[in-house]
Amino acid sequence: MKLRTTGLAATPVAALALALAVTGSTPATAAPTAGRDLPAASSSSAWLASRLVDGLAPGPFGPRPDYGLSIDAIYALHASGDGELAEPILTALDDEGIAANFYSAVEWDAERGLEEHLAGPTAKTLVAAQVGGRDPRDFGGQDLVARTLSTVVTAADVAPGGRFAAGGEFEDGGVAASDVGRVVDFGPDVTYNNANSFGQTLAVIGLARAGRLTGPVVDKLLWQRCGAGFFRIFYDGPRSCDESASAAPDRDATGLGLSAMLAAQRSGVGGLDDEIAGTVDWLLDEQDAGGGWGGGVGTEAPNTNSTGLVVQALADAGAPVTAVADGEAYLASAQVGAADAGTALAGDVGAIAYTPAAREAARADGIDQPDTWIRATAQASLGLSQVGFWELTAPRPARFAVTAPTGYVLRGRSIAVRATGLAAGEAYRVTVGGRSAATGTASADGVVATTVVVPSATAPGTRAVAVTGATSERTGAGSIRVLAAKKLAVRLRAARLRPGAQQRITVRGLAAGEAVTLRVRGKVLRGRATAAGVLTRTVRVARPFGAARVRATGAFAVRSGAVTFRVVRR
């Protein structure tokens, strides 16, 4: 399916999904907020955090942690507003640099580096960095934006001499010309490409938020969508979803696909209205009478994993509140709560079972498969929080430190502005007095150092100099005192005075505290205006007789006024 948009074939546009089956791991309408059950989601987050071992989610077999599930927990903890509980996971993945164990499929090797590139886990880690408020270009010592882009097949990759073409570095990866735009696994030890639609979905969301999404990547996402509205998980060679006889609907993939289309649209991709609407309609038709959704082949029965993902996406898409509320009620029926006091689940408040029936059974015997409960809770909790992935990946609110000139400035003139606290390469906009003055991107240190012109229409007075980052909540402001060209009013005590007399000079129309220079027959007097904008000085009149000119100049030469009196004999 060709993406119906303009200029996206190779041009980045300014921009999650859970990789339930990726290798290595188990302007749209805003979401209605009335249905969010954040207390229930927060309760789930507390339970999830209590299950971490050495900062990570335990794997189902032995002591090795499950990195993918740990990232699922990051999404859930931040969606519920309990992001601080995710810090142990982020510390392990980022600060301790062990995320590479997930997306490279090999342990970190300082000499060989990261030899394998697994597309789904790489994109999933990129989104985790964004959700966690970490720097995606330096997460665990790696630029995850660049690594994700490296998994995207380009036309050059499959052209003669390209890295996936015959004779290329990775020709055994099974990549063909039909894979342009697809994220793929590759490396010296990778001989089969296991990347699927979950990895594609993650890549779309992560690259959209990073401002690096391209048309072919979105086209390949839509390649996995059938005209009926659903998404499949696995690719079928060069055949699209509609062209494949083996394409099977998967509700998890469809919910995540909907989230990715919404993220792409919000990042500036056009031509997705029909696809989004069709996918919403298909999901609504698939809702079970009990309010839940099933997954794909083998998990068709309603379950909390699938329902959480679908409810989150539908809420984000502005689907009918009744359908979202029914899905939320299904999730609540599987969550351990106050009603379980006195049962074997009394110590597991907040946990969500795979099905309501599983919760009921555990009331007597307790949790016998912790891994299943952790996975169900992490994914189902998203349906309680109902925070869309585009919102989840948004840069965190921040207050930038902004400095600007402390003295008076003249509108129409240039001033130096500096701000700190931005993310590396973050886009910013500078406004002066509410008027746009400059745009650009922050340095690698998150610093803005620029020169802007104070707009000529800026009203005189104290005006804000604001620096706004990627979202309106990421901002900071300083202030400047703006002046405009003006004729000052100069008044004298007398128009005629004899030598030796005192002439009182009054200058009005100044700004509070504005520096003023008075010149009278070569004599220079200086001072500052009062809070009322007035300066008064007295000067002794001296010969020669005749006209004496008094000139007052404020902080700038274009702010001045003059008057003349006469020195007379009597």
Coordinates of C-alpha atoms in Angstrom, one line a residue:
M1 CA 0.0 0.0 0.0
K2 CA 1.4 3.3 -1.0
L3 CA 1.5 6.0 1.7
R4 CA -0.8 8.9 0.7
T5 CA 1.3 11.8 1.8
T6 CA 3.6 14.4 0.3
G7 CA 7.3 14.5 0.3
L8 CA 7.9 11.7 2.7
A9 CA 9.7 9.2 0.4
A10 CA 13.0 10.1 2.0
T11 CA 12.4 13.1 4.1
P12 CA 12.2 12.9 7.9
V13 CA 9.0 14.3 9.5
A14 CA 9.0 16.0 12.9
A15 CA 7.6 12.7 15.9
L16 CA 5.2 2.5 21.2
A17 CA 4.2 -0.4 21.2
L18 CA 4.9 -3.5 23.2
A19 CA 7.1 -6.0 21.3
L20 CA 5.1 -9.1 22.4
A21 CA 6.7 -11.2 19.8
V22 CA 9.8 -9.5 18.6
T23 CA 13.0 -11.4 18.4
G24 CA 14.8 -11.5 21.8
S25 CA 11.7 -10.7 23.8
T26 CA 8.6 -12.1 24.8
P27 CA -4.0 15.6 14.0
A28 CA -6.1 12.9 15.6
T29 CA -8.6 13.3 18.4
A30 CA -7.1 13.4 21.8
A31 CA -7.9 10.6 24.2
P32 CA -10.8 11.2 26.5
T33 CA -9.5 11.4 30.0
A34 CA -12.7 10.8 31.9
G35 CA -12.3 7.0 31.6
R36 CA -8.8 6.8 32.9
D37 CA -8.5 4.8 36.2
L38 CA -5.1 6.1 37.3
P39 CA -5.5 4.9 40.9
A40 CA -6.0 1.4 39.7
A41 CA -3.1 1.7 37.3
S42 CA -0.9 3.2 40.0
S43 CA -1.8 0.2 42.2
S44 CA -0.6 -2.1 39.4
S45 CA 2.6 -0.1 39.1
A46 CA 3.3 -0.5 42.8
W47 CA 2.9 -4.3 42.5
L48 CA 5.1 -4.4 39.4
A49 CA 7.8 -2.5 41.1
S50 CA 7.7 -4.9 44.0
R51 CA 8.4 -7.8 41.6
L52 CA 11.7 -6.4 40.3
V53 CA 14.9 -8.3 41.1
D54 CA 18.1 -6.2 41.1
G55 CA 16.2 -3.5 39.2
L56 CA 14.8 -5.7 36.4
A57 CA 11.9 -8.0 35.8
P58 CA 12.8 -11.6 36.3
G59 CA 12.7 -14.0 33.4
P60 CA 10.5 -17.1 33.3
F61 CA 13.5 -19.5 33.4
G62 CA 16.3 -19.1 35.9
P63 CA 18.0 -16.0 37.2
R64 CA 18.5 -14.2 33.8
P65 CA 16.4 -11.0 33.7
D66 CA 13.8 -10.5 31.0
Y67 CA 14.9 -7.2 29.4
G68 CA 11.8 -7.0 27.1
L69 CA 9.4 -7.4 30.0
S70 CA 11.4 -4.9 32.0
I71 CA 10.8 -2.4 29.2
D72 CA 7.1 -3.2 29.3
A73 CA 7.2 -2.3 32.9
I74 CA 8.8 1.1 32.1
Y75 CA 5.9 1.9 29.8
A76 CA 3.3 0.9 32.4
L77 CA 5.0 2.7 35.3
H78 CA 5.2 5.9 33.4
A79 CA 1.7 5.7 32.0
S80 CA 0.3 5.5 35.5
G81 CA 2.3 8.6 36.6
D82 CA 4.6 6.5 38.7
G83 CA 7.7 7.0 36.6
E84 CA 10.0 7.2 39.6
L85 CA 9.4 3.5 40.2
A86 CA 10.9 2.8 36.8
E87 CA 14.3 4.4 37.7
P88 CA 15.9 1.1 38.8
I89 CA 15.1 -0.4 35.4
L90 CA 16.5 2.6 33.6
T91 CA 19.5 2.7 35.8
A92 CA 20.3 -0.9 34.8
L93 CA 19.6 -0.5 31.1
D94 CA 21.1 3.0 30.7
D95 CA 23.6 3.9 33.4
E96 CA 24.9 0.3 33.7
G97 CA 24.8 -0.2 29.9
I98 CA 23.2 -3.6 29.9
A99 CA 20.5 -2.7 27.4
A100 CA 22.9 -4.0 24.7
N101 CA 22.3 -7.5 26.1
F102 CA 18.7 -7.2 24.8
Y103 CA 19.0 -5.6 21.4
S104 CA 22.3 -7.1 20.2
A105 CA 21.5 -10.7 21.3
V106 CA 25.1 -11.0 22.6
E107 CA 26.7 -9.9 25.9
W108 CA 28.5 -6.6 25.8
D109 CA 32.0 -7.1 24.4
A110 CA 34.3 -4.1 24.7
E111 CA 36.6 -5.4 21.9
R112 CA 34.1 -6.6 19.4
G113 CA 31.3 -4.1 20.1
L114 CA 27.7 -4.9 19.2
E115 CA 27.8 -7.4 16.4
E116 CA 24.2 -8.1 15.9
H117 CA 21.4 -5.7 15.2
L118 CA 18.0 -6.9 16.2
A119 CA 15.4 -4.5 14.9
G120 CA 12.5 -5.1 17.3
P121 CA 14.5 -4.9 20.5
T122 CA 16.5 -2.0 19.2
A123 CA 13.3 0.0 18.5
K124 CA 11.7 -1.1 21.7
T125 CA 14.7 0.2 23.7
L126 CA 14.6 3.5 21.8
V127 CA 11.0 3.9 22.9
A128 CA 11.9 3.0 26.5
A129 CA 14.6 5.7 26.5
Q130 CA 12.0 8.2 25.3
V131 CA 9.3 7.1 27.7
G132 CA 11.8 7.1 30.6
G133 CA 12.9 10.7 29.8
R134 CA 16.5 9.5 29.0
D135 CA 18.6 10.7 26.1
P136 CA 17.8 8.3 23.2
R137 CA 21.0 9.3 21.5
D138 CA 23.1 8.3 24.4
F139 CA 21.3 5.4 26.1
G140 CA 23.7 2.8 27.5
G141 CA 26.4 4.5 25.5
Q142 CA 24.6 4.0 22.2
D143 CA 22.7 6.3 19.8
L144 CA 19.4 4.4 19.6
V145 CA 18.0 6.7 17.0
A146 CA 20.9 5.9 14.7
R147 CA 20.8 2.2 15.5
T148 CA 17.1 2.0 14.8
L149 CA 17.6 3.8 11.5
S150 CA 20.4 1.3 10.7
T151 CA 17.8 -1.5 10.8
V152 CA 15.7 0.2 8.1
V153 CA 16.2 -1.1 4.6
T154 CA 16.8 1.6 2.0
A155 CA 16.8 1.4 -1.8
A156 CA 20.6 1.7 -1.7
D157 CA 20.8 -1.3 0.6
V158 CA 19.3 -3.6 -2.0
A159 CA 20.9 -2.0 -5.1
P160 CA 24.0 -3.6 -6.6
G161 CA 26.8 -3.4 -4.1
G162 CA 24.4 -2.5 -1.3
R163 CA 24.8 -4.1 2.1
F164 CA 21.9 -6.6 1.6
A165 CA 22.5 -7.2 -2.1
A166 CA 24.5 -10.0 -3.6
G167 CA 28.0 -9.5 -2.6
G168 CA 27.0 -7.1 0.2
E169 CA 28.1 -7.4 3.8
F170 CA 24.9 -9.0 4.9
E171 CA 23.6 -10.7 1.8
D172 CA 22.6 -13.8 3.7
G173 CA 19.9 -12.0 5.7
G174 CA 17.2 -12.7 3.1
V175 CA 16.5 -9.1 2.5
A176 CA 14.9 -8.2 -0.9
A177 CA 13.9 -5.1 -2.8
S178 CA 10.4 -5.5 -1.5
D179 CA 11.7 -4.8 2.0
V180 CA 12.6 -1.2 1.5
G181 CA 11.3 0.7 4.5
R182 CA 11.1 -2.5 6.7
V183 CA 13.2 -2.8 9.9
V184 CA 15.3 -6.0 9.7
D185 CA 17.7 -8.0 11.8
F186 CA 21.2 -8.2 10.5
G187 CA 24.8 -9.0 11.5
P188 CA 27.6 -11.5 11.0
D189 CA 25.7 -14.2 12.8
V190 CA 22.2 -13.3 11.7
T191 CA 21.1 -15.5 8.8
Y192 CA 17.3 -15.3 9.1
N193 CA 15.3 -12.1 9.5
N194 CA 12.8 -12.5 12.5
A195 CA 11.7 -8.9 12.6
N196 CA 7.9 -8.6 12.5
S197 CA 5.2 -6.0 12.7
F198 CA 5.8 -5.3 16.4
G199 CA 9.3 -4.1 15.6
Q200 CA 8.0 -2.0 12.7
T201 CA 5.4 -0.5 15.0
L202 CA 8.0 0.4 17.6
A203 CA 10.3 1.9 15.0
V204 CA 7.5 4.1 13.6
I205 CA 6.7 5.5 17.1
G206 CA 10.3 5.9 18.2
L207 CA 11.4 7.5 15.0
A208 CA 8.3 9.7 14.8
R209 CA 9.0 11.1 18.2
A210 CA 12.7 11.6 17.3
G211 CA 11.7 13.5 14.2
R212 CA 13.4 10.9 11.9
L213 CA 10.4 9.0 10.5
T214 CA 10.4 8.5 6.7
G215 CA 7.6 7.6 4.3
P216 CA 8.9 4.1 3.4
V217 CA 8.9 3.1 7.1
V218 CA 5.2 4.1 7.4
D219 CA 4.5 2.4 4.0
K220 CA 5.9 -0.8 5.4
L221 CA 3.8 -0.5 8.5
L222 CA 0.7 -0.3 6.3
W223 CA 2.0 -3.3 4.3
Q224 CA 1.1 -5.3 7.4
R225 CA -2.5 -3.9 7.5
C226 CA -5.2 -5.6 5.5
G227 CA -8.0 -3.6 3.9
A228 CA -10.5 -5.0 6.5
G229 CA -8.7 -2.9 9.1
F230 CA -6.6 -5.5 11.0
F231 CA -2.8 -6.0 11.2
R232 CA -1.0 -9.2 10.8
I233 CA 2.2 -10.0 12.7
F234 CA 4.4 -11.8 10.3
Y235 CA 5.6 -10.8 6.8
D236 CA 4.9 -13.1 3.9
G237 CA 7.8 -12.4 1.5
P238 CA 7.0 -9.8 -1.1
R239 CA 3.2 -10.1 -0.4
S240 CA 1.3 -7.4 1.5
C241 CA -1.4 -8.3 4.0
D242 CA -4.1 -8.2 1.3
E243 CA -2.0 -10.2 -1.1
S244 CA -1.2 -13.0 1.4
A245 CA -3.3 -16.1 1.7
S246 CA -1.9 -16.7 5.1
A247 CA -2.5 -13.3 6.7
A248 CA -4.3 -13.8 10.0
P249 CA -5.7 -11.0 12.1
D250 CA -4.0 -10.3 15.4
R251 CA -5.6 -7.9 17.8
D252 CA -2.4 -7.2 19.7
A253 CA -0.7 -6.2 16.5
T254 CA -3.8 -4.3 15.4
G255 CA -3.9 -2.3 18.7
L256 CA -0.2 -1.5 18.4
G257 CA -0.6 -0.7 14.7
L258 CA -3.3 1.8 15.5
S259 CA -1.0 3.4 18.1
A260 CA 1.8 3.7 15.5
M261 CA -0.5 5.2 12.9
L262 CA -1.7 7.8 15.5
A263 CA 2.0 8.6 16.4
A264 CA 2.9 9.0 12.7
Q265 CA -0.1 11.2 12.1
R266 CA 0.7 13.4 15.0
S267 CA 4.3 13.8 13.8
G268 CA 3.1 15.2 10.5
V269 CA 2.4 12.2 8.3
G270 CA -0.7 12.8 6.1
G271 CA -3.1 10.4 4.4
L272 CA -3.8 8.1 7.4
D273 CA -7.4 9.2 8.3
D274 CA -9.1 6.3 6.4
E275 CA -6.7 3.7 7.8
I276 CA -7.1 4.9 11.4
A277 CA -10.9 5.0 11.1
G278 CA -11.0 1.5 9.5
T279 CA -8.8 0.0 12.2
V280 CA -10.9 1.5 14.9
D281 CA -14.0 0.1 13.4
W282 CA -12.5 -3.3 13.0
L283 CA -11.4 -3.4 16.7
L284 CA -14.8 -2.2 17.9
D285 CA -16.4 -5.1 16.0
E286 CA -14.0 -7.5 17.6
Q287 CA -14.9 -6.6 21.2
D288 CA -16.3 -9.5 23.2
A289 CA -19.7 -9.3 24.9
G290 CA -17.8 -9.3 28.2
G291 CA -15.8 -6.2 27.1
G292 CA -12.5 -7.8 26.4
W293 CA -10.5 -8.6 23.3
G294 CA -8.5 -11.7 22.3
G295 CA -5.1 -11.8 20.7
G296 CA -4.0 -13.6 17.6
V297 CA -3.6 -17.2 16.5
G298 CA -3.6 -19.3 19.7
T299 CA -4.7 -16.6 22.0
E300 CA -8.1 -15.7 20.4
A301 CA -10.0 -15.9 23.7
P302 CA -10.4 -12.5 25.6
N303 CA -7.5 -11.8 27.9
T304 CA -6.1 -8.8 29.7
N305 CA -2.9 -8.6 27.7
S306 CA -4.7 -7.9 24.5
T307 CA -7.4 -5.9 26.0
G308 CA -5.0 -3.5 27.7
L309 CA -3.2 -2.7 24.4
V310 CA -6.5 -2.3 22.5
V311 CA -8.2 -0.1 25.1
Q312 CA -5.1 2.1 25.2
A313 CA -5.1 2.6 21.5
L314 CA -8.9 3.1 21.1
A315 CA -8.9 5.7 23.9
D316 CA -6.1 7.5 22.2
A317 CA -7.9 7.4 19.0
G318 CA -11.1 8.9 20.6
A319 CA -13.2 5.8 20.1
P320 CA -16.7 5.6 21.6
V321 CA -16.4 6.0 25.4
T322 CA -18.8 3.0 26.0
A323 CA -16.5 0.6 24.2
V324 CA -13.4 1.9 26.1
A325 CA -15.3 1.8 29.4
D326 CA -16.4 -1.8 28.8
G327 CA -12.8 -2.8 28.1
E328 CA -11.7 -1.0 31.2
A329 CA -14.3 -2.8 33.3
Y330 CA -13.1 -6.2 31.9
L331 CA -9.6 -5.3 33.0
A332 CA -10.8 -4.2 36.5
S333 CA -12.5 -7.6 36.9
A334 CA -9.2 -9.3 36.7
Q335 CA -7.3 -7.0 39.0
V336 CA -6.6 -7.9 42.6
G337 CA -8.2 -5.3 45.0
A338 CA -9.8 -4.7 48.3
A339 CA -12.4 -7.4 47.7
D340 CA -9.5 -10.0 47.8
A341 CA -8.7 -9.2 51.5
G342 CA -8.7 -12.5 53.4
T343 CA -7.8 -14.6 50.4
A344 CA -4.5 -15.9 49.1
L345 CA -4.2 -12.7 47.0
A346 CA -4.4 -10.3 49.9
G347 CA -0.7 -9.4 49.5
D348 CA -0.9 -8.9 45.7
V349 CA -3.2 -5.8 45.5
G350 CA -2.8 -4.2 42.0
A351 CA -1.8 -7.3 40.2
I352 CA -3.8 -8.2 37.1
A353 CA -4.5 -11.8 36.1
Y354 CA -4.4 -13.0 32.5
T355 CA -8.2 -13.5 32.7
P356 CA -10.9 -12.7 35.3
A357 CA -11.2 -16.5 35.8
A358 CA -7.5 -16.8 36.6
R359 CA -7.9 -14.2 39.3
E360 CA -10.8 -16.0 40.8
A361 CA -8.8 -19.3 40.9
A362 CA -5.9 -17.6 42.5
R363 CA -8.1 -16.3 45.4
A364 CA -7.8 -19.8 46.8
D365 CA -4.3 -20.9 45.8
G366 CA -2.4 -17.7 45.2
I367 CA -0.2 -16.8 42.3
D368 CA 1.5 -20.0 40.9
Q369 CA 2.9 -18.5 37.7
P370 CA 4.4 -15.1 38.6
D371 CA 5.8 -14.5 35.1
T372 CA 2.3 -14.7 33.6
W373 CA 0.9 -12.2 36.1
I374 CA 3.8 -9.8 35.6
R375 CA 3.3 -9.8 31.8
A376 CA -0.4 -9.4 32.1
T377 CA -0.1 -6.6 34.6
A378 CA 2.4 -4.6 32.6
Q379 CA 0.3 -4.7 29.4
A380 CA -3.2 -4.6 30.9
S381 CA -2.3 -1.6 33.1
L382 CA -2.0 0.5 29.9
G383 CA -5.7 0.1 29.4
L384 CA -6.3 1.5 32.8
S385 CA -4.0 4.5 32.3
Q386 CA -5.1 5.1 28.8
V387 CA -2.1 7.3 28.0
G388 CA -1.3 7.1 24.3
F389 CA 2.2 6.2 23.1
W390 CA 2.7 9.5 21.5
E391 CA 2.0 11.2 24.8
L392 CA 4.2 8.7 26.6
T393 CA 7.2 9.4 24.5
A394 CA 6.9 13.1 24.7
P395 CA 9.9 15.0 26.2
R396 CA 9.4 15.6 29.9
P397 CA 8.2 19.0 31.1
A398 CA 11.2 21.1 32.0
R399 CA 12.1 24.6 33.1
F400 CA 15.0 25.9 31.1
A401 CA 17.4 28.5 32.6
V402 CA 17.3 31.5 30.2
T403 CA 19.5 34.5 30.4
A404 CA 19.2 37.7 28.4
P405 CA 20.6 41.3 28.7
T406 CA 19.8 42.9 32.1
G407 CA 19.8 46.5 30.9
Y408 CA 17.5 48.2 28.6
V409 CA 17.3 47.0 25.0
L410 CA 16.0 48.8 21.9
R411 CA 13.3 47.1 19.8
G412 CA 14.5 46.3 16.4
R413 CA 18.1 45.6 17.7
S414 CA 19.8 42.3 18.3
I415 CA 20.3 40.7 21.7
A416 CA 22.1 37.5 22.9
V417 CA 20.0 34.8 24.4
R418 CA 21.2 31.7 26.2
A419 CA 19.3 28.7 27.6
T420 CA 20.3 25.5 29.3
G421 CA 18.5 22.3 30.2
L422 CA 17.3 21.2 26.8
A423 CA 17.8 17.7 25.4
A424 CA 20.6 17.2 22.9
G425 CA 19.5 18.4 19.5
E426 CA 16.0 19.4 20.8
A427 CA 14.2 21.8 18.6
Y428 CA 13.4 25.2 20.2
R429 CA 11.7 28.5 19.5
V430 CA 12.5 31.8 21.0
T431 CA 9.8 34.4 21.5
V432 CA 10.2 38.0 22.7
G433 CA 7.1 39.5 24.2
G434 CA 5.1 36.7 22.8
R435 CA 6.4 37.2 19.2
S436 CA 8.4 34.6 17.5
A437 CA 12.1 35.7 17.2
A438 CA 14.1 32.6 16.3
T439 CA 14.1 28.8 15.9
G440 CA 16.8 26.2 15.9
T441 CA 18.1 23.1 17.7
A442 CA 20.0 22.8 20.9
S443 CA 23.6 21.7 21.0
A444 CA 24.8 18.3 22.1
D445 CA 25.0 19.7 25.6
G446 CA 21.4 20.9 25.5
V447 CA 22.4 24.6 25.2
V448 CA 20.9 27.4 23.2
A449 CA 23.2 30.2 22.4
T450 CA 21.8 32.5 19.8
T451 CA 21.3 36.1 18.8
V452 CA 17.7 37.3 18.1
V453 CA 16.3 40.6 17.0
V454 CA 13.7 42.2 19.3
P455 CA 10.6 42.4 17.1
S456 CA 10.0 46.0 16.1
A457 CA 6.3 45.6 17.1
T458 CA 7.3 44.7 20.7
A459 CA 5.6 47.0 23.2
P460 CA 7.9 49.0 25.5
G461 CA 8.2 47.7 29.0
T462 CA 9.4 44.5 30.7
R463 CA 8.9 41.6 28.3
A464 CA 9.5 37.9 28.5
V465 CA 12.2 36.2 26.5
A466 CA 10.9 32.6 26.4
V467 CA 12.6 29.5 25.0
T468 CA 10.2 26.6 24.3
G469 CA 11.5 23.1 23.4
A470 CA 9.8 20.2 21.8
T471 CA 6.5 20.7 23.7
S472 CA 4.9 23.6 25.3
E473 CA 5.6 22.2 28.8
R474 CA 9.4 22.4 28.1
T475 CA 10.1 26.0 28.5
G476 CA 11.9 28.7 30.4
A477 CA 11.9 32.5 30.3
G478 CA 14.0 35.5 31.2
S479 CA 13.0 39.1 30.8
I480 CA 14.3 42.2 29.1
R481 CA 13.3 45.9 29.4
V482 CA 12.4 47.1 26.0
L483 CA 12.5 50.7 24.8
A484 CA 11.4 52.4 21.6
A485 CA 12.6 55.5 19.8
K486 CA 11.0 58.5 21.4
K487 CA 11.2 62.3 21.6
L488 CA 11.8 63.2 25.2
A489 CA 10.2 66.2 26.7
V490 CA 12.7 68.8 28.1
R491 CA 11.5 71.6 30.2
L492 CA 13.4 74.6 31.8
R493 CA 12.8 76.8 34.8
A494 CA 13.2 80.0 32.7
A495 CA 13.6 80.9 29.1
R496 CA 16.0 83.8 29.9
L497 CA 18.6 83.9 32.7
R498 CA 21.6 86.1 33.6
P499 CA 25.0 84.6 34.1
G500 CA 25.4 83.1 37.6
A501 CA 21.7 82.1 37.8
Q502 CA 20.6 78.5 38.3
Q503 CA 18.7 76.8 35.4
R504 CA 16.6 73.8 36.4
I505 CA 16.2 71.2 33.7
T506 CA 13.5 68.6 33.8
V507 CA 13.3 65.6 31.4
R508 CA 10.1 63.6 31.2
G509 CA 9.0 60.5 29.2
L510 CA 11.9 58.3 30.3
A511 CA 11.7 54.7 31.5
A512 CA 12.2 54.0 35.2
G513 CA 15.9 54.0 36.0
E514 CA 16.9 54.9 32.4
A515 CA 20.3 56.5 32.1
V516 CA 20.3 60.1 30.8
T517 CA 23.0 62.4 29.5
L518 CA 22.5 66.2 29.5
R519 CA 24.7 68.5 27.4
V520 CA 24.6 72.2 28.0
R521 CA 27.2 74.3 26.2
G522 CA 29.9 71.6 26.4
K523 CA 29.1 70.6 30.0
V524 CA 28.0 67.0 30.4
L525 CA 25.7 65.9 33.2
R526 CA 24.6 62.3 33.8
G527 CA 21.9 60.7 35.9
R528 CA 19.1 58.2 36.0
A529 CA 15.4 58.7 35.8
T530 CA 13.1 58.2 38.8
A531 CA 10.5 55.4 39.0
A532 CA 8.2 57.9 37.4
G533 CA 10.5 58.4 34.4
V534 CA 11.7 61.9 35.4
L535 CA 15.1 63.4 35.6
T536 CA 15.8 66.8 37.2
R537 CA 19.1 68.6 37.2
T538 CA 20.3 72.1 38.0
V539 CA 23.1 73.9 36.2
R540 CA 24.7 77.3 36.8
V541 CA 24.4 79.6 33.8
A542 CA 27.6 81.1 32.4
R543 CA 28.7 83.4 29.6
P544 CA 28.8 84.0 26.7
F545 CA 25.5 85.8 26.2
G546 CA 23.1 84.4 23.6
A547 CA 21.4 81.1 22.9
A548 CA 22.2 78.1 25.0
R549 CA 21.0 74.7 23.8
V550 CA 20.1 71.9 26.3
R551 CA 20.0 68.3 24.8
A552 CA 18.9 65.2 26.7
T553 CA 19.7 61.7 25.5
G554 CA 18.3 58.6 27.0
A555 CA 19.7 55.0 26.9
F556 CA 19.9 55.2 23.1
A557 CA 20.5 58.1 20.7
V558 CA 17.0 57.7 19.2
R559 CA 15.6 58.7 22.6
S560 CA 16.3 62.4 22.9
G561 CA 14.9 65.9 23.1
A562 CA 16.3 69.4 23.1
V563 CA 15.3 73.0 24.1
T564 CA 17.0 76.4 24.0
F565 CA 17.2 79.3 26.5
R566 CA 19.0 82.6 26.4
V567 CA 21.7 84.0 28.5
V568 CA 21.0 87.8 28.9
R569 CA 22.7 90.8 30.5
R570 CA 19.7 91.7 32.6

